[in-house]
């Protein structure tokens, strides 16, 4: 059995033996623009530690060892310190599950003792009312839930009282867990017989790396079930009244990732193929690469006055919207100070939104001209 205590605890204690008994409980910001009212879970916040207090309930740190940071501390130290805090309780939970399964194998449950199930669950774009009924049922029956940064507190409040929550989120420049560690966590608890839920914002198979997790687990003989969520493109477009396709205006829609694999400013995709005036482009995670993308789209023939919109924290009370023509979008986003998570929609359908600041007559004329 691939026990978490061996795969994670042993490796971390070998590389960092001083982390076995952490000296500090870090409660500080590492450069996020967060506020207590934000529905988005940030890695290092008082709210997060309160919500996941099960991890620390047996630890009573001396207040002299608790400090706030005015400058960002070393991310590697924060990450290792946090994992060290979590490991003892995770190992205890894993041991309980293994003992329960052992009893089952000894005949305590009719001999029906297979591995647990893993559910990849999409929680939608932010509004908890957009969660599906099937997702809700699974969330409430889970033993352990591994959740990402964009899963709202309102969704986490729906978790069953006996379940355990573990944050495994990522943001630019900081991953609380590597993807390989997430794989091993899912595998270890599933092999111990747990019902494990992997909570992801939006849809787990749309830029959520859910396919990688599913492939890894299935190769290990673990059954994986996917519960789709409303992806940000659909949820946010509906919130703004933007039809992603519209007869005579857009006959297709394309989802793009704005992430550069090497962290640069060039998008991964070829803008030449995306510069289609009859298509709607939806860009996920594209703030840093938008200036380069916009220039390439215009270079390959997309009109500089193509309507576009950027939406931060869409479908939530903290939603912020910037409408613009393509040529000015990057500058207007910068002036407005939008931050991640922000979705970008580019295409003539944006002008059909009732929120589009230009005249409705212009939008109507555009549709009739098609």
mmCIF file of C-alpha atoms in Angstrom:
data_model
loop_
_atom_site.group_PDB
_atom_site.id
_atom_site.type_symbol
_atom_site.label_atom_id
_atom_site.label_comp_id
_atom_site.label_asym_id
_atom_site.label_seq_id
_atom_site.Cartn_x
_atom_site.Cartn_y
_atom_site.Cartn_z
ATOM 1 C CA UNK A 1 0.000 0.000 0.000
ATOM 2 C CA UNK A 2 1.290 3.419 -0.939
ATOM 3 C CA UNK A 3 1.105 4.969 2.510
ATOM 4 C CA UNK A 4 1.303 8.733 2.768
ATOM 5 C CA UNK A 5 3.488 8.441 5.865
ATOM 6 C CA UNK A 6 6.142 6.734 3.762
ATOM 7 C CA UNK A 7 5.760 8.630 0.505
ATOM 8 C CA UNK A 8 5.535 12.162 1.874
ATOM 9 C CA UNK A 9 6.483 12.252 5.553
ATOM 10 C CA UNK A 10 9.653 10.239 5.153
ATOM 11 C CA UNK A 11 10.876 12.205 2.172
ATOM 12 C CA UNK A 12 10.312 15.569 3.822
ATOM 13 C CA UNK A 13 11.852 14.582 7.122
ATOM 14 C CA UNK A 14 14.942 13.296 5.383
ATOM 15 C CA UNK A 15 15.448 16.493 3.473
ATOM 16 C CA UNK A 16 14.398 18.811 6.294
ATOM 17 C CA UNK A 17 14.659 17.018 9.673
ATOM 18 C CA UNK A 18 14.206 20.244 11.617
ATOM 19 C CA UNK A 19 10.675 20.523 10.215
ATOM 20 C CA UNK A 20 9.374 17.522 12.188
ATOM 21 C CA UNK A 21 8.424 19.831 15.026
ATOM 22 C CA UNK A 22 7.874 23.284 13.526
ATOM 23 C CA UNK A 23 9.059 26.269 15.492
ATOM 24 C CA UNK A 24 6.759 28.764 13.866
ATOM 25 C CA UNK A 25 3.156 29.035 12.803
ATOM 26 C CA UNK A 26 3.281 31.389 9.857
ATOM 27 C CA UNK A 27 0.285 33.663 9.440
ATOM 28 C CA UNK A 28 1.265 36.156 6.811
ATOM 29 C CA UNK A 29 0.632 37.317 3.288
ATOM 30 C CA UNK A 30 3.026 36.478 0.474
ATOM 31 C CA UNK A 31 1.901 39.205 -1.852
ATOM 32 C CA UNK A 32 -1.790 38.535 -2.440
ATOM 33 C CA UNK A 33 -4.381 41.270 -2.661
ATOM 34 C CA UNK A 34 -6.853 39.559 -0.374
ATOM 35 C CA UNK A 35 -9.500 40.766 2.029
ATOM 36 C CA UNK A 36 -11.635 39.045 4.649
ATOM 37 C CA UNK A 37 -14.682 39.416 2.418
ATOM 38 C CA UNK A 38 -13.099 37.657 -0.549
ATOM 39 C CA UNK A 39 -14.705 34.288 -1.298
ATOM 40 C CA UNK A 40 -11.433 33.011 -2.688
ATOM 41 C CA UNK A 41 -9.182 30.948 -0.502
ATOM 42 C CA UNK A 42 -5.695 32.370 -0.252
ATOM 43 C CA UNK A 43 -2.867 30.191 0.974
ATOM 44 C CA UNK A 44 -1.713 32.096 4.043
ATOM 45 C CA UNK A 45 -4.603 33.795 5.792
ATOM 46 C CA UNK A 46 -6.152 33.716 9.215
ATOM 47 C CA UNK A 47 -9.424 32.582 7.666
ATOM 48 C CA UNK A 48 -7.764 29.569 6.079
ATOM 49 C CA UNK A 49 -6.135 28.474 9.314
ATOM 50 C CA UNK A 50 -9.425 28.807 11.174
ATOM 51 C CA UNK A 51 -11.272 26.741 8.598
ATOM 52 C CA UNK A 52 -8.642 24.012 8.564
ATOM 53 C CA UNK A 53 -8.103 24.090 12.324
ATOM 54 C CA UNK A 54 -8.403 20.289 12.514
ATOM 55 C CA UNK A 55 -4.848 20.196 11.241
ATOM 56 C CA UNK A 56 -3.626 22.207 14.169
ATOM 57 C CA UNK A 57 -6.064 21.346 16.960
ATOM 58 C CA UNK A 58 -3.428 19.339 18.829
ATOM 59 C CA UNK A 59 -0.827 22.045 18.437
ATOM 60 C CA UNK A 60 -0.844 24.942 20.869
ATOM 61 C CA UNK A 61 1.913 27.189 19.587
ATOM 62 C CA UNK A 62 3.532 29.698 21.888
ATOM 63 C CA UNK A 63 2.354 33.160 20.844
ATOM 64 C CA UNK A 64 5.979 34.252 20.790
ATOM 65 C CA UNK A 65 6.419 31.898 17.854
ATOM 66 C CA UNK A 66 3.482 33.314 15.889
ATOM 67 C CA UNK A 67 4.334 36.275 13.737
ATOM 68 C CA UNK A 68 3.114 38.310 10.828
ATOM 69 C CA UNK A 69 5.266 39.210 7.856
ATOM 70 C CA UNK A 70 5.502 42.681 6.397
ATOM 71 C CA UNK A 71 7.764 41.342 3.654
ATOM 72 C CA UNK A 72 7.320 38.045 1.844
ATOM 73 C CA UNK A 73 9.248 35.248 3.584
ATOM 74 C CA UNK A 74 10.990 32.493 1.686
ATOM 75 C CA UNK A 75 8.227 30.518 -0.135
ATOM 76 C CA UNK A 76 10.118 27.217 0.172
ATOM 77 C CA UNK A 77 10.369 27.603 3.941
ATOM 78 C CA UNK A 78 6.670 28.486 4.210
ATOM 79 C CA UNK A 79 5.711 25.485 2.133
ATOM 80 C CA UNK A 80 7.850 22.998 4.054
ATOM 81 C CA UNK A 81 6.790 24.435 7.401
ATOM 82 C CA UNK A 82 3.128 24.132 6.428
ATOM 83 C CA UNK A 83 3.509 20.540 5.237
ATOM 84 C CA UNK A 84 5.295 19.658 8.466
ATOM 85 C CA UNK A 85 2.362 21.022 10.454
ATOM 86 C CA UNK A 86 -0.090 18.959 8.442
ATOM 87 C CA UNK A 87 1.742 15.640 8.367
ATOM 88 C CA UNK A 88 1.095 14.366 11.917
ATOM 89 C CA UNK A 89 -2.680 14.755 11.619
ATOM 90 C CA UNK A 90 -2.724 13.415 8.066
ATOM 91 C CA UNK A 91 -0.777 10.366 9.188
ATOM 92 C CA UNK A 92 -3.200 9.806 12.071
ATOM 93 C CA UNK A 93 -6.169 10.043 9.722
ATOM 94 C CA UNK A 94 -4.520 7.652 7.301
ATOM 95 C CA UNK A 95 -3.820 5.189 10.108
ATOM 96 C CA UNK A 96 -7.465 5.245 11.244
ATOM 97 C CA UNK A 97 -8.612 4.508 7.711
ATOM 98 C CA UNK A 98 -6.096 1.703 7.309
ATOM 99 C CA UNK A 99 -7.167 0.100 10.585
ATOM 100 C CA UNK A 100 -10.810 0.331 9.540
ATOM 101 C CA UNK A 101 -10.013 -1.351 6.253
ATOM 102 C CA UNK A 102 -7.982 -4.043 8.008
ATOM 103 C CA UNK A 103 -11.001 -4.852 10.152
ATOM 104 C CA UNK A 104 -13.073 -5.106 7.016
ATOM 105 C CA UNK A 105 -10.575 -7.468 5.423
ATOM 106 C CA UNK A 106 -10.685 -9.634 8.560
ATOM 107 C CA UNK A 107 -14.411 -10.151 7.998
ATOM 108 C CA UNK A 108 -15.934 -7.209 9.823
ATOM 109 C CA UNK A 109 -17.840 -5.975 6.772
ATOM 110 C CA UNK A 110 -18.768 -9.081 4.872
ATOM 111 C CA UNK A 111 -15.453 -9.103 3.066
ATOM 112 C CA UNK A 112 -16.351 -6.156 0.790
ATOM 113 C CA UNK A 113 -13.129 -4.256 1.167
ATOM 114 C CA UNK A 114 -11.980 -2.611 -2.029
ATOM 115 C CA UNK A 115 -10.066 0.655 -2.341
ATOM 116 C CA UNK A 116 -11.889 3.908 -1.914
ATOM 117 C CA UNK A 117 -13.188 6.117 -4.689
ATOM 118 C CA UNK A 118 -11.835 9.421 -5.900
ATOM 119 C CA UNK A 119 -14.254 12.064 -7.170
ATOM 120 C CA UNK A 120 -13.030 14.969 -9.280
ATOM 121 C CA UNK A 121 -15.631 17.626 -8.543
ATOM 122 C CA UNK A 122 -16.092 20.969 -10.251
ATOM 123 C CA UNK A 123 -17.493 23.695 -8.001
ATOM 124 C CA UNK A 124 -18.293 26.241 -10.709
ATOM 125 C CA UNK A 125 -16.997 29.779 -11.220
ATOM 126 C CA UNK A 126 -17.565 31.093 -7.693
ATOM 127 C CA UNK A 127 -21.252 31.459 -6.906
ATOM 128 C CA UNK A 128 -22.146 28.530 -4.591
ATOM 129 C CA UNK A 129 -25.666 28.442 -6.037
ATOM 130 C CA UNK A 130 -24.124 27.182 -9.282
ATOM 131 C CA UNK A 131 -22.921 23.996 -7.597
ATOM 132 C CA UNK A 132 -24.660 20.906 -8.984
ATOM 133 C CA UNK A 133 -26.839 18.667 -6.816
ATOM 134 C CA UNK A 134 -24.629 15.684 -7.595
ATOM 135 C CA UNK A 135 -21.548 17.592 -6.462
ATOM 136 C CA UNK A 136 -23.290 18.569 -3.230
ATOM 137 C CA UNK A 137 -24.180 14.948 -2.431
ATOM 138 C CA UNK A 138 -20.597 13.788 -2.940
ATOM 139 C CA UNK A 139 -19.111 16.657 -0.944
ATOM 140 C CA UNK A 140 -21.307 15.839 2.027
ATOM 141 C CA UNK A 141 -20.261 12.157 2.055
ATOM 142 C CA UNK A 142 -16.504 12.597 1.655
ATOM 143 C CA UNK A 143 -13.872 11.480 4.174
ATOM 144 C CA UNK A 144 -11.188 13.822 2.840
ATOM 145 C CA UNK A 145 -11.424 16.797 0.487
ATOM 146 C CA UNK A 146 -8.430 18.302 -1.277
ATOM 147 C CA UNK A 147 -9.410 21.765 -2.461
ATOM 148 C CA UNK A 148 -7.932 24.422 -4.714
ATOM 149 C CA UNK A 149 -7.490 28.151 -4.290
ATOM 150 C CA UNK A 150 -10.611 29.078 -6.231
ATOM 151 C CA UNK A 151 -13.040 26.978 -4.202
ATOM 152 C CA UNK A 152 -15.156 29.436 -2.236
ATOM 153 C CA UNK A 153 -15.661 29.364 1.515
ATOM 154 C CA UNK A 154 -19.408 29.032 0.909
ATOM 155 C CA UNK A 155 -18.814 25.742 -0.889
ATOM 156 C CA UNK A 156 -16.473 24.491 1.841
ATOM 157 C CA UNK A 157 -19.172 25.231 4.414
ATOM 158 C CA UNK A 158 -21.249 22.485 2.770
ATOM 159 C CA UNK A 159 -18.713 19.801 3.671
ATOM 160 C CA UNK A 160 -19.922 17.104 6.076
ATOM 161 C CA UNK A 161 -19.045 17.535 9.782
ATOM 162 C CA UNK A 162 -16.793 14.470 9.911
ATOM 163 C CA UNK A 163 -14.816 15.209 6.767
ATOM 164 C CA UNK A 164 -11.304 16.591 6.636
ATOM 165 C CA UNK A 165 -10.222 19.498 4.434
ATOM 166 C CA UNK A 166 -6.743 19.886 2.991
ATOM 167 C CA UNK A 167 -5.639 22.899 0.969
ATOM 168 C CA UNK A 168 -3.526 22.022 -2.086
ATOM 169 C CA UNK A 169 -3.962 25.225 -4.073
ATOM 170 C CA UNK A 170 -1.594 26.951 -6.412
ATOM 171 C CA UNK A 171 -1.023 30.515 -7.463
ATOM 172 C CA UNK A 172 1.583 32.197 -9.622
ATOM 173 C CA UNK A 173 4.973 31.634 -8.025
ATOM 174 C CA UNK A 174 3.721 29.473 -5.161
ATOM 175 C CA UNK A 175 2.426 25.887 -5.097
ATOM 176 C CA UNK A 176 1.369 24.631 -1.674
ATOM 177 C CA UNK A 177 1.736 21.114 -3.097
ATOM 178 C CA UNK A 178 3.391 19.921 -6.265
ATOM 179 C CA UNK A 179 1.203 18.060 -8.721
ATOM 180 C CA UNK A 180 3.099 14.861 -7.920
ATOM 181 C CA UNK A 181 2.361 15.291 -4.199
ATOM 182 C CA UNK A 182 -1.319 15.793 -4.944
ATOM 183 C CA UNK A 183 -1.273 12.548 -6.923
ATOM 184 C CA UNK A 184 0.265 10.697 -3.990
ATOM 185 C CA UNK A 185 -2.199 12.155 -1.492
ATOM 186 C CA UNK A 186 -5.130 11.042 -3.613
ATOM 187 C CA UNK A 187 -3.644 7.598 -4.110
ATOM 188 C CA UNK A 188 -2.661 7.037 -0.469
ATOM 189 C CA UNK A 189 -6.073 7.818 0.960
ATOM 190 C CA UNK A 190 -7.960 6.008 -1.781
ATOM 191 C CA UNK A 191 -5.864 2.884 -1.175
ATOM 192 C CA UNK A 192 -6.723 3.157 2.513
ATOM 193 C CA UNK A 193 -10.412 2.907 1.592
ATOM 194 C CA UNK A 194 -11.398 6.570 1.935
ATOM 195 C CA UNK A 195 -13.885 8.471 -0.160
ATOM 196 C CA UNK A 196 -11.677 11.252 -1.476
ATOM 197 C CA UNK A 197 -13.011 14.366 -3.197
ATOM 198 C CA UNK A 198 -10.768 16.593 -5.281
ATOM 199 C CA UNK A 199 -12.488 19.990 -5.348
ATOM 200 C CA UNK A 200 -11.648 22.293 -8.240
ATOM 201 C CA UNK A 201 -12.993 25.642 -9.323
ATOM 202 C CA UNK A 202 -14.993 25.638 -12.553
ATOM 203 C CA UNK A 203 -14.925 22.276 -14.310
ATOM 204 C CA UNK A 204 -12.220 19.776 -13.311
ATOM 205 C CA UNK A 205 -11.413 18.870 -16.909
ATOM 206 C CA UNK A 206 -11.125 22.420 -18.283
ATOM 207 C CA UNK A 207 -7.636 23.758 -17.524
ATOM 208 C CA UNK A 208 -7.846 22.096 -14.115
ATOM 209 C CA UNK A 209 -5.300 19.274 -14.585
ATOM 210 C CA UNK A 210 -8.064 16.862 -13.693
ATOM 211 C CA UNK A 211 -7.153 14.683 -16.651
ATOM 212 C CA UNK A 212 -3.637 14.185 -15.273
ATOM 213 C CA UNK A 213 -4.953 13.156 -11.862
ATOM 214 C CA UNK A 214 -7.507 10.822 -13.415
ATOM 215 C CA UNK A 215 -4.896 9.170 -15.635
ATOM 216 C CA UNK A 216 -2.450 8.665 -12.741
ATOM 217 C CA UNK A 217 -5.052 7.118 -10.431
ATOM 218 C CA UNK A 218 -6.547 4.855 -13.064
ATOM 219 C CA UNK A 219 -3.089 3.484 -13.831
ATOM 220 C CA UNK A 220 -2.861 2.569 -10.133
ATOM 221 C CA UNK A 221 -6.191 0.742 -10.244
ATOM 222 C CA UNK A 222 -8.210 3.453 -8.470
ATOM 223 C CA UNK A 223 -11.710 4.201 -9.746
ATOM 224 C CA UNK A 224 -12.180 7.885 -10.586
ATOM 225 C CA UNK A 225 -15.522 9.553 -11.123
ATOM 226 C CA UNK A 226 -15.823 13.030 -12.607
ATOM 227 C CA UNK A 227 -18.606 15.400 -11.597
ATOM 228 C CA UNK A 228 -18.605 18.319 -14.013
ATOM 229 C CA UNK A 229 -18.923 21.901 -12.914
ATOM 230 C CA UNK A 230 -19.970 25.052 -14.738
ATOM 231 C CA UNK A 231 -16.766 26.294 -16.288
ATOM 232 C CA UNK A 232 -15.874 29.956 -15.841
ATOM 233 C CA UNK A 233 -16.483 30.724 -19.511
ATOM 234 C CA UNK A 234 -20.126 29.634 -19.326
ATOM 235 C CA UNK A 235 -20.868 30.981 -15.860
ATOM 236 C CA UNK A 236 -19.316 34.396 -16.333
ATOM 237 C CA UNK A 237 -20.640 34.881 -19.875
ATOM 238 C CA UNK A 238 -24.140 34.116 -18.590
ATOM 239 C CA UNK A 239 -23.663 36.554 -15.709
ATOM 240 C CA UNK A 240 -22.814 39.331 -18.187
ATOM 241 C CA UNK A 241 -25.460 38.378 -20.740
ATOM 242 C CA UNK A 242 -22.820 37.496 -23.333
ATOM 243 C CA UNK A 243 -23.848 34.662 -25.675
ATOM 244 C CA UNK A 244 -20.669 32.728 -26.448
ATOM 245 C CA UNK A 245 -22.178 31.818 -29.829
ATOM 246 C CA UNK A 246 -24.807 33.826 -31.698
ATOM 247 C CA UNK A 247 -26.249 33.293 -35.146
ATOM 248 C CA UNK A 248 -24.678 35.700 -37.573
ATOM 249 C CA UNK A 249 -22.070 36.901 -35.066
ATOM 250 C CA UNK A 250 -20.072 33.941 -33.734
ATOM 251 C CA UNK A 251 -20.359 30.397 -35.037
ATOM 252 C CA UNK A 252 -17.778 28.884 -32.680
ATOM 253 C CA UNK A 253 -16.090 29.410 -29.333
ATOM 254 C CA UNK A 254 -12.547 28.609 -28.353
ATOM 255 C CA UNK A 255 -11.117 28.208 -24.833
ATOM 256 C CA UNK A 256 -7.476 29.242 -24.501
ATOM 257 C CA UNK A 257 -4.955 29.146 -21.696
ATOM 258 C CA UNK A 258 -2.981 32.311 -21.196
ATOM 259 C CA UNK A 259 -0.328 30.549 -19.145
ATOM 260 C CA UNK A 260 3.146 30.347 -20.559
ATOM 261 C CA UNK A 261 4.783 27.059 -19.634
ATOM 262 C CA UNK A 262 8.058 28.792 -18.842
ATOM 263 C CA UNK A 263 6.471 31.729 -17.074
ATOM 264 C CA UNK A 264 7.121 34.224 -19.847
ATOM 265 C CA UNK A 265 4.781 36.659 -21.564
ATOM 266 C CA UNK A 266 4.128 34.679 -24.755
ATOM 267 C CA UNK A 267 0.932 32.580 -24.873
ATOM 268 C CA UNK A 268 1.358 28.881 -25.592
ATOM 269 C CA UNK A 269 -1.031 28.828 -28.514
ATOM 270 C CA UNK A 270 -0.671 30.210 -32.022
ATOM 271 C CA UNK A 271 -2.564 33.479 -32.340
ATOM 272 C CA UNK A 272 -2.689 33.130 -36.111
ATOM 273 C CA UNK A 273 -5.237 30.321 -35.767
ATOM 274 C CA UNK A 274 -7.203 32.152 -33.078
ATOM 275 C CA UNK A 275 -7.622 35.451 -34.947
ATOM 276 C CA UNK A 276 -11.043 34.596 -36.360
ATOM 277 C CA UNK A 277 -13.660 37.388 -36.312
ATOM 278 C CA UNK A 278 -16.452 34.786 -36.478
ATOM 279 C CA UNK A 279 -15.284 33.041 -33.298
ATOM 280 C CA UNK A 280 -15.392 33.911 -29.600
ATOM 281 C CA UNK A 281 -12.127 33.588 -27.667
ATOM 282 C CA UNK A 282 -12.189 32.887 -23.940
ATOM 283 C CA UNK A 283 -8.829 33.193 -22.209
ATOM 284 C CA UNK A 284 -8.242 31.548 -18.834
ATOM 285 C CA UNK A 285 -5.332 32.675 -16.647
ATOM 286 C CA UNK A 286 -4.347 35.260 -19.215
ATOM 287 C CA UNK A 287 -3.548 38.475 -17.355
ATOM 288 C CA UNK A 288 0.223 38.330 -17.729
ATOM 289 C CA UNK A 289 0.193 37.248 -21.363
ATOM 290 C CA UNK A 290 -2.668 39.454 -22.605
ATOM 291 C CA UNK A 291 -0.486 42.299 -23.980
ATOM 292 C CA UNK A 292 1.420 39.823 -26.146
ATOM 293 C CA UNK A 293 -1.729 37.942 -27.140
ATOM 294 C CA UNK A 294 -3.614 41.088 -28.150
ATOM 295 C CA UNK A 295 -0.750 42.259 -30.351
ATOM 296 C CA UNK A 296 -0.502 38.877 -32.043
ATOM 297 C CA UNK A 297 -4.240 38.659 -32.641
ATOM 298 C CA UNK A 298 -4.265 42.095 -34.265
ATOM 299 C CA UNK A 299 -1.136 41.269 -36.256
ATOM 300 C CA UNK A 300 -2.904 38.217 -37.678
ATOM 301 C CA UNK A 301 -5.964 40.166 -38.728
ATOM 302 C CA UNK A 302 -8.331 40.524 -35.788
ATOM 303 C CA UNK A 303 -9.747 44.048 -35.725
ATOM 304 C CA UNK A 304 -8.300 46.351 -33.037
ATOM 305 C CA UNK A 305 -11.853 47.483 -32.214
ATOM 306 C CA UNK A 306 -13.092 43.949 -31.481
ATOM 307 C CA UNK A 307 -15.191 44.101 -28.298
ATOM 308 C CA UNK A 308 -13.634 42.451 -25.247
ATOM 309 C CA UNK A 309 -14.179 42.131 -21.524
ATOM 310 C CA UNK A 310 -12.099 41.076 -18.512
ATOM 311 C CA UNK A 311 -13.881 39.802 -15.403
ATOM 312 C CA UNK A 312 -12.244 39.332 -12.021
ATOM 313 C CA UNK A 313 -13.886 36.934 -9.530
ATOM 314 C CA UNK A 314 -16.860 36.458 -11.807
ATOM 315 C CA UNK A 315 -20.305 35.459 -10.441
ATOM 316 C CA UNK A 316 -19.356 36.550 -6.903
ATOM 317 C CA UNK A 317 -20.202 39.738 -4.959
ATOM 318 C CA UNK A 318 -16.586 40.826 -5.537
ATOM 319 C CA UNK A 319 -16.954 40.669 -9.325
ATOM 320 C CA UNK A 320 -15.142 43.446 -11.216
ATOM 321 C CA UNK A 321 -15.617 44.086 -14.940
ATOM 322 C CA UNK A 322 -13.571 45.949 -17.543
ATOM 323 C CA UNK A 323 -15.115 46.367 -20.996
ATOM 324 C CA UNK A 324 -12.900 47.605 -23.800
ATOM 325 C CA UNK A 325 -11.955 47.291 -27.413
ATOM 326 C CA UNK A 326 -9.160 44.791 -27.926
ATOM 327 C CA UNK A 327 -6.494 47.411 -28.609
ATOM 328 C CA UNK A 328 -7.050 49.092 -25.247
ATOM 329 C CA UNK A 329 -7.914 46.096 -23.064
ATOM 330 C CA UNK A 330 -4.489 45.453 -21.529
ATOM 331 C CA UNK A 331 -4.047 49.113 -20.563
ATOM 332 C CA UNK A 332 -7.523 49.372 -19.053
ATOM 333 C CA UNK A 333 -6.988 46.190 -17.022
ATOM 334 C CA UNK A 334 -3.754 47.644 -15.696
ATOM 335 C CA UNK A 335 -5.420 50.920 -14.737
ATOM 336 C CA UNK A 336 -8.262 49.074 -13.012
ATOM 337 C CA UNK A 337 -5.793 46.871 -11.146
ATOM 338 C CA UNK A 338 -7.497 43.562 -11.899
ATOM 339 C CA UNK A 339 -5.816 40.520 -10.386
ATOM 340 C CA UNK A 340 -6.212 36.777 -10.644
ATOM 341 C CA UNK A 341 -8.604 35.064 -11.078
ATOM 342 C CA UNK A 342 -9.635 37.020 -14.168
ATOM 343 C CA UNK A 343 -11.323 35.635 -17.276
ATOM 344 C CA UNK A 344 -11.053 37.398 -20.646
ATOM 345 C CA UNK A 345 -13.621 37.162 -23.440
ATOM 346 C CA UNK A 346 -12.784 38.549 -26.894
ATOM 347 C CA UNK A 347 -15.245 38.679 -29.758
ATOM 348 C CA UNK A 348 -18.139 40.558 -31.310
ATOM 349 C CA UNK A 349 -20.623 38.806 -29.031
ATOM 350 C CA UNK A 350 -19.308 40.892 -26.114
ATOM 351 C CA UNK A 351 -21.079 43.923 -27.579
ATOM 352 C CA UNK A 352 -24.382 42.072 -27.220
ATOM 353 C CA UNK A 353 -24.147 42.260 -23.442
ATOM 354 C CA UNK A 354 -26.623 44.705 -21.877
ATOM 355 C CA UNK A 355 -23.669 45.953 -19.851
ATOM 356 C CA UNK A 356 -21.604 46.885 -22.921
ATOM 357 C CA UNK A 357 -20.917 50.604 -22.520
ATOM 358 C CA UNK A 358 -21.173 51.451 -26.204
ATOM 359 C CA UNK A 359 -24.578 52.203 -27.675
ATOM 360 C CA UNK A 360 -27.053 49.368 -28.169
ATOM 361 C CA UNK A 361 -27.609 50.719 -31.655
ATOM 362 C CA UNK A 362 -24.002 49.911 -32.553
ATOM 363 C CA UNK A 363 -24.388 46.359 -31.272
ATOM 364 C CA UNK A 364 -27.688 45.917 -33.124
ATOM 365 C CA UNK A 365 -26.192 47.230 -36.344
ATOM 366 C CA UNK A 366 -23.288 44.827 -36.002
ATOM 367 C CA UNK A 367 -25.635 41.837 -35.751
ATOM 368 C CA UNK A 368 -27.828 42.943 -38.656
ATOM 369 C CA UNK A 369 -24.771 43.493 -40.874
ATOM 370 C CA UNK A 370 -23.712 39.852 -40.541
#
